Tab-separated table of C-alpha atoms in Angstrom:
chain	number	residue	atom	x	y	z
A	217	MET	CA	34.609	-8.944	130.774
A	218	LYS	CA	33.814	-5.304	129.810
A	219	GLU	CA	33.025	-2.770	132.622
A	220	LEU	CA	29.468	-1.497	132.878
A	221	LYS	CA	29.015	2.048	131.882
A	222	THR	CA	26.783	3.331	134.571
A	223	ILE	CA	24.412	6.245	134.239
A	224	ILE	CA	22.737	7.498	137.378
A	225	VAL	CA	19.246	8.057	137.119
A	226	ALA	CA	17.621	10.755	138.937
A	227	CYS	CA	14.780	13.502	138.254
A	228	GLY	CA	13.101	11.612	135.398
A	229	LEU	CA	16.205	10.220	133.787
A	230	ILE	CA	17.971	14.152	133.277
A	231	ALA	CA	20.845	13.643	130.813
A	232	ALA	CA	23.897	14.591	132.910
A	233	GLY	CA	26.755	14.318	130.414
A	234	CYS	CA	25.378	15.652	127.164
A	235	MET	CA	27.558	14.842	123.988
A	236	LEU	CA	26.012	17.658	121.990
A	237	GLN	CA	24.231	20.945	122.763
A	238	SER	CA	21.494	22.390	121.358
A	239	CYS	CA	21.863	25.644	119.356
A	240	ASN	CA	19.078	26.909	121.602
A	241	ASP	CA	20.300	29.748	124.184
A	242	ASP	CA	16.848	29.765	125.962
A	243	ASP	CA	17.928	28.597	129.562
A	244	ASP	CA	14.492	28.632	130.515
A	245	ASP	CA	13.875	25.572	128.140
A	246	VAL	CA	14.488	22.642	130.598
A	247	ARG	CA	13.116	20.371	128.252
A	248	VAL	CA	16.018	19.911	126.254
A	249	PHE	CA	17.533	18.587	129.321
A	250	HIS	CA	15.415	15.584	129.505
A	251	PRO	CA	15.880	12.111	126.732
A	252	THR	CA	13.220	12.600	124.236
A	253	ALA	CA	13.665	8.934	123.340
A	254	LEU	CA	15.604	5.767	123.729
A	255	VAL	CA	17.168	4.531	120.215
A	256	THR	CA	19.468	2.023	118.607
A	257	VAL	CA	21.910	4.004	116.962
A	258	ARG	CA	23.171	2.136	113.751
A	259	PRO	CA	25.572	2.634	110.984
A	260	VAL	CA	24.504	2.416	107.347
A	261	ALA	CA	26.255	0.546	104.859
A	262	GLY	CA	28.396	2.980	102.996
A	263	ASP	CA	27.950	5.986	105.117
A	264	GLY	CA	25.505	7.530	107.309
A	265	PHE	CA	23.391	5.949	110.253
A	266	GLU	CA	20.027	5.150	111.775
A	267	MET	CA	18.235	5.937	115.066
A	268	GLN	CA	15.644	3.224	115.479
A	269	LEU	CA	13.123	4.714	117.584
A	270	ASP	CA	10.983	1.563	117.760
A	271	ASN	CA	10.063	-1.849	115.696
A	272	VAL	CA	8.881	0.446	112.420
A	273	THR	CA	9.971	4.179	112.936
A	274	THR	CA	13.438	5.533	111.919
A	275	LEU	CA	15.059	8.687	112.907
A	276	ARG	CA	17.240	10.846	110.266
A	277	SER	CA	19.515	13.499	111.795
A	278	THR	CA	19.718	16.619	109.895
A	279	ASN	CA	22.613	18.120	111.588
A	280	LEU	CA	24.812	15.346	112.468
A	281	LYS	CA	27.010	13.739	109.206
A	282	ALA	CA	28.076	10.645	111.217
A	283	SER	CA	27.370	8.731	114.186
A	284	PRO	CA	28.955	10.091	117.314
A	285	PHE	CA	30.023	6.397	118.294
A	286	GLY	CA	31.595	5.657	115.142
A	287	ASN	CA	30.760	2.199	113.515
A	288	LYS	CA	29.408	0.941	116.815
A	289	GLU	CA	25.794	-0.213	117.156
A	290	VAL	CA	24.537	0.901	120.658
A	291	ARG	CA	21.480	2.011	122.357
A	292	ALA	CA	21.546	5.549	123.617
A	293	LEU	CA	19.549	8.220	124.993
A	294	VAL	CA	18.837	11.236	122.731
A	295	ASN	CA	16.910	14.563	122.994
A	296	TYR	CA	15.722	15.795	119.764
A	297	ASP	CA	13.367	18.213	117.497
A	298	GLU	CA	11.126	16.807	114.754
A	299	VAL	CA	11.873	18.819	111.357
A	300	SER	CA	9.818	16.748	108.873
A	301	GLU	CA	8.733	13.367	107.868
A	302	ASP	CA	8.947	10.678	105.196
A	303	ALA	CA	5.651	8.598	105.643
A	304	ARG	CA	6.713	6.576	102.862
A	305	TYR	CA	9.312	4.699	104.620
A	306	ASN	CA	8.639	5.555	108.229
A	307	ILE	CA	11.218	8.220	108.645
A	308	LYS	CA	11.642	11.092	110.917
A	309	ASN	CA	13.900	13.885	110.040
A	310	VAL	CA	14.976	15.080	113.385
A	311	PHE	CA	17.472	17.948	114.871
A	312	VAL	CA	19.517	15.697	117.428
A	313	ASN	CA	20.217	18.110	120.398
A	314	TRP	CA	22.287	15.666	122.159
A	315	MET	CA	22.799	11.811	122.424
A	316	ASP	CA	24.420	9.730	125.316
A	317	SER	CA	25.068	6.035	124.924
A	318	ILE	CA	24.089	3.143	126.918
A	319	ARG	CA	26.179	0.420	128.129
A	320	THR	CA	25.307	-2.175	125.313
A	321	LYS	CA	26.448	-5.819	125.669
A	322	GLN	CA	25.968	-9.304	123.983
A	323	PRO	CA	24.673	-11.908	126.366
A	324	VAL	CA	27.036	-14.271	127.692
A	325	PRO	CA	26.716	-18.407	127.737
A	326	THR	CA	25.607	-19.582	131.215
A	327	ALA	CA	28.635	-21.250	133.276
A	328	GLY	CA	26.216	-23.827	135.027
A	329	ASP	CA	27.335	-24.571	138.535
A	330	ASP	CA	30.247	-21.850	138.134
A	331	ASN	CA	27.930	-18.863	137.254
A	332	THR	CA	28.461	-17.394	141.004
A	333	GLU	CA	32.380	-17.690	140.564
A	334	LYS	CA	32.105	-16.155	137.202
A	335	TYR	CA	29.437	-13.829	137.029
A	336	GLY	CA	28.646	-13.109	141.004
A	337	ASN	CA	25.397	-13.368	142.787
A	338	ASP	CA	25.131	-9.964	144.170
A	339	ALA	CA	21.315	-8.629	144.652
A	340	ILE	CA	19.844	-6.072	142.067
A	341	GLU	CA	16.605	-4.775	140.890
A	342	ILE	CA	15.010	-4.296	137.714
A	343	VAL	CA	12.818	-0.766	137.714
A	344	LYS	CA	9.451	-1.073	135.844
A	345	ASP	CA	10.319	2.341	133.756
A	346	TRP	CA	9.902	3.554	130.226
A	347	VAL	CA	13.467	2.903	129.655
A	348	THR	CA	13.261	-0.728	130.669
A	349	VAL	CA	11.782	-2.146	127.463
A	350	ALA	CA	12.203	-5.039	124.869
A	351	GLU	CA	12.273	-3.640	121.307
A	352	ASP	CA	14.411	-3.645	118.128
A	353	GLY	CA	15.949	-7.124	119.550
A	354	TYR	CA	17.461	-5.430	122.419
A	355	LEU	CA	16.763	-5.566	125.845
A	356	THR	CA	16.854	-2.187	127.845
A	357	LEU	CA	16.933	-2.218	131.468
A	358	ARG	CA	17.000	0.354	134.181
A	359	ILE	CA	18.320	-1.550	137.166
A	360	ARG	CA	18.938	-0.531	140.871
A	361	THR	CA	21.593	-1.800	143.541
A	362	ILE	CA	23.528	-0.614	146.137
A	363	TRP	CA	27.577	0.686	144.991
A	364	GLY	CA	29.761	3.670	145.580
A	365	ALA	CA	31.619	2.827	148.796
A	366	TYR	CA	34.794	1.501	147.217
A	367	GLY	CA	34.345	3.099	143.691
A	368	ARG	CA	34.605	-0.420	142.149
A	369	VAL	CA	33.050	-1.154	138.640
A	370	HIS	CA	30.339	-3.627	138.998
A	371	HIS	CA	29.742	-6.433	136.233
A	372	ILE	CA	26.150	-6.619	134.978
A	373	ASN	CA	25.871	-9.724	132.536
A	374	LEU	CA	23.131	-11.496	131.008
A	375	LEU	CA	23.396	-15.195	130.808
A	376	GLN	CA	22.023	-17.280	127.877
A	377	GLY	CA	21.613	-21.098	127.971
A	378	VAL	CA	20.423	-21.211	131.202
A	379	ASN	CA	16.926	-23.323	130.094
A	380	PRO	CA	18.014	-26.008	127.526
A	381	ASP	CA	14.278	-26.115	126.589
A	382	ASN	CA	14.090	-22.282	126.050
A	383	PRO	CA	16.416	-20.469	124.202
A	384	TYR	CA	14.828	-17.017	125.011
A	385	GLU	CA	15.053	-17.505	128.915
A	386	PHE	CA	17.980	-15.515	130.764
A	387	GLU	CA	19.436	-14.869	134.038
A	388	LEU	CA	20.525	-11.540	134.998
A	389	ARG	CA	23.910	-11.383	136.916
A	390	HIS	CA	25.468	-8.632	139.267
A	391	ASP	CA	28.825	-8.808	140.686
A	392	ALA	CA	29.375	-6.236	142.794
A	393	ARG	CA	32.961	-7.207	143.478
A	394	GLY	CA	32.917	-6.857	147.104
A	395	ASP	CA	31.458	-2.793	146.552
A	396	LEU	CA	28.441	-3.944	149.013
A	397	LEU	CA	28.286	-0.702	151.281
A	398	GLY	CA	27.479	2.850	149.733
A	399	TYR	CA	23.946	4.033	148.518
A	400	MET	CA	20.952	2.844	146.334
A	401	GLY	CA	21.530	3.971	143.039
A	402	ASP	CA	20.119	3.320	139.206
A	403	ALA	CA	21.708	2.761	136.056
A	404	LEU	CA	20.983	1.852	132.402
A	405	VAL	CA	22.354	-1.161	130.602
A	406	ALA	CA	21.292	-2.733	127.075
A	407	PHE	CA	21.817	-6.475	125.699
A	408	ASN	CA	21.649	-7.028	122.043
A	409	LEU	CA	19.481	-10.286	121.417
A	410	ASN	CA	19.447	-10.110	117.875
A	411	GLN	CA	21.970	-13.111	117.197
A	412	LEU	CA	19.701	-15.474	118.981
A	413	PRO	CA	18.910	-18.564	117.261
A	414	ASP	CA	15.621	-18.864	115.377
A	415	ASN	CA	15.430	-15.017	115.023
A	416	ASP	CA	13.374	-14.981	111.925
A	417	GLY	CA	12.297	-11.241	112.756
A	418	SER	CA	8.981	-12.134	114.499
A	419	GLU	CA	8.017	-11.281	118.161
A	420	LYS	CA	9.110	-13.735	120.809
A	421	LYS	CA	8.551	-13.560	124.529
A	422	ILE	CA	11.963	-13.196	126.502
A	423	LYS	CA	12.193	-14.139	129.855
A	424	ILE	CA	14.624	-12.735	132.752
A	425	ASN	CA	15.273	-14.085	136.245
A	426	TRP	CA	17.269	-12.503	138.571
A	427	LYS	CA	18.310	-12.461	142.270
A	428	SER	CA	16.851	-8.978	144.024
A	429	PHE	CA	16.743	-7.848	147.509
A	430	SER	CA	13.745	-9.429	148.360
A	431	GLY	CA	14.702	-12.812	146.748
A	432	PRO	CA	14.221	-14.419	143.441
A	433	LYS	CA	12.385	-12.688	140.820
A	434	SER	CA	11.518	-13.053	137.030
A	435	ALA	CA	9.722	-11.024	134.010
A	436	GLU	CA	8.654	-11.394	130.738
A	437	PHE	CA	8.873	-9.010	127.629
A	438	ASP	CA	7.523	-9.270	124.356
A	439	MET	CA	10.488	-8.764	122.146
A	440	GLN	CA	9.974	-7.634	118.294
A	441	PHE	CA	13.629	-8.410	116.886
A	442	HIS	CA	15.135	-6.201	114.278
A	443	ARG	CA	14.382	-6.691	110.602
A	444	ILE	CA	17.171	-7.601	108.849
A	445	ASP	CA	15.403	-7.106	105.588
A	446	ILE	CA	15.702	-3.440	104.722
A	447	PRO	CA	12.789	-2.067	102.321
A	448	ASP	CA	14.071	-0.485	98.756
A	449	GLY	CA	14.595	3.284	99.299
A	450	VAL	CA	15.290	3.226	103.023
A	451	ALA	CA	18.887	2.808	102.826
A	452	ASP	CA	19.392	5.374	100.284
A	453	ALA	CA	16.838	7.737	102.373
A	454	LEU	CA	19.153	7.391	105.385
A	455	ARG	CA	21.932	8.519	103.448
A	456	ASN	CA	20.533	11.911	101.869
A	457	GLY	CA	20.988	14.941	103.841
A	458	GLY	CA	24.921	15.111	104.189
A	459	LYS	CA	25.197	11.558	105.581
A	460	VAL	CA	29.071	11.200	105.302
A	461	GLU	CA	31.672	9.033	107.188
């Protein structure tokens, strides 16, 4: 079970660790410290990469020749300045000031009666926020819980197969690994649901159940899955402009 990469969220999700710094030397321009968008960073066959902004809009970097995350497909916070737009393919050319990846995971199979032993059952909250969103086949969540006293890594998992009659119903599980004393803090985690059965690219309703600090809760999201068919010309457009490995 992979560790959760936490991103503590404060002051409107200020990016504390910037992978790429802007060329702007104006210290008074605080805008560059805030994420502009939440995207899917996806490698493109051959060379280059794309940043999926929403279900229809793709961002193309004018200053990065390769993805900072190699060949990994991840969700990420990004701060960018728009340079130009190619309306033919819904592509925006952008200058990337910085990007920071979000812990991106696959859902895991339910263990039935052994779920608590395998995945934990500690309380967690899903925070209503602009980064709590279902899009491009990813469920991205801003979560809130208690951590920090023992410095242990918490495990967050999304269980699938919890409802035999509905493959789009999930359970969010939190294993604090005994780290139940400390401070209340937020983090981001994303789950790739594009491999779900019957994924034809259409919109589906995703249901999430979890144990909150005030008892059981559930929420539903309208999910648009990632389109597998890429229109002619889009891949070539994404590789233009110095997109090399």
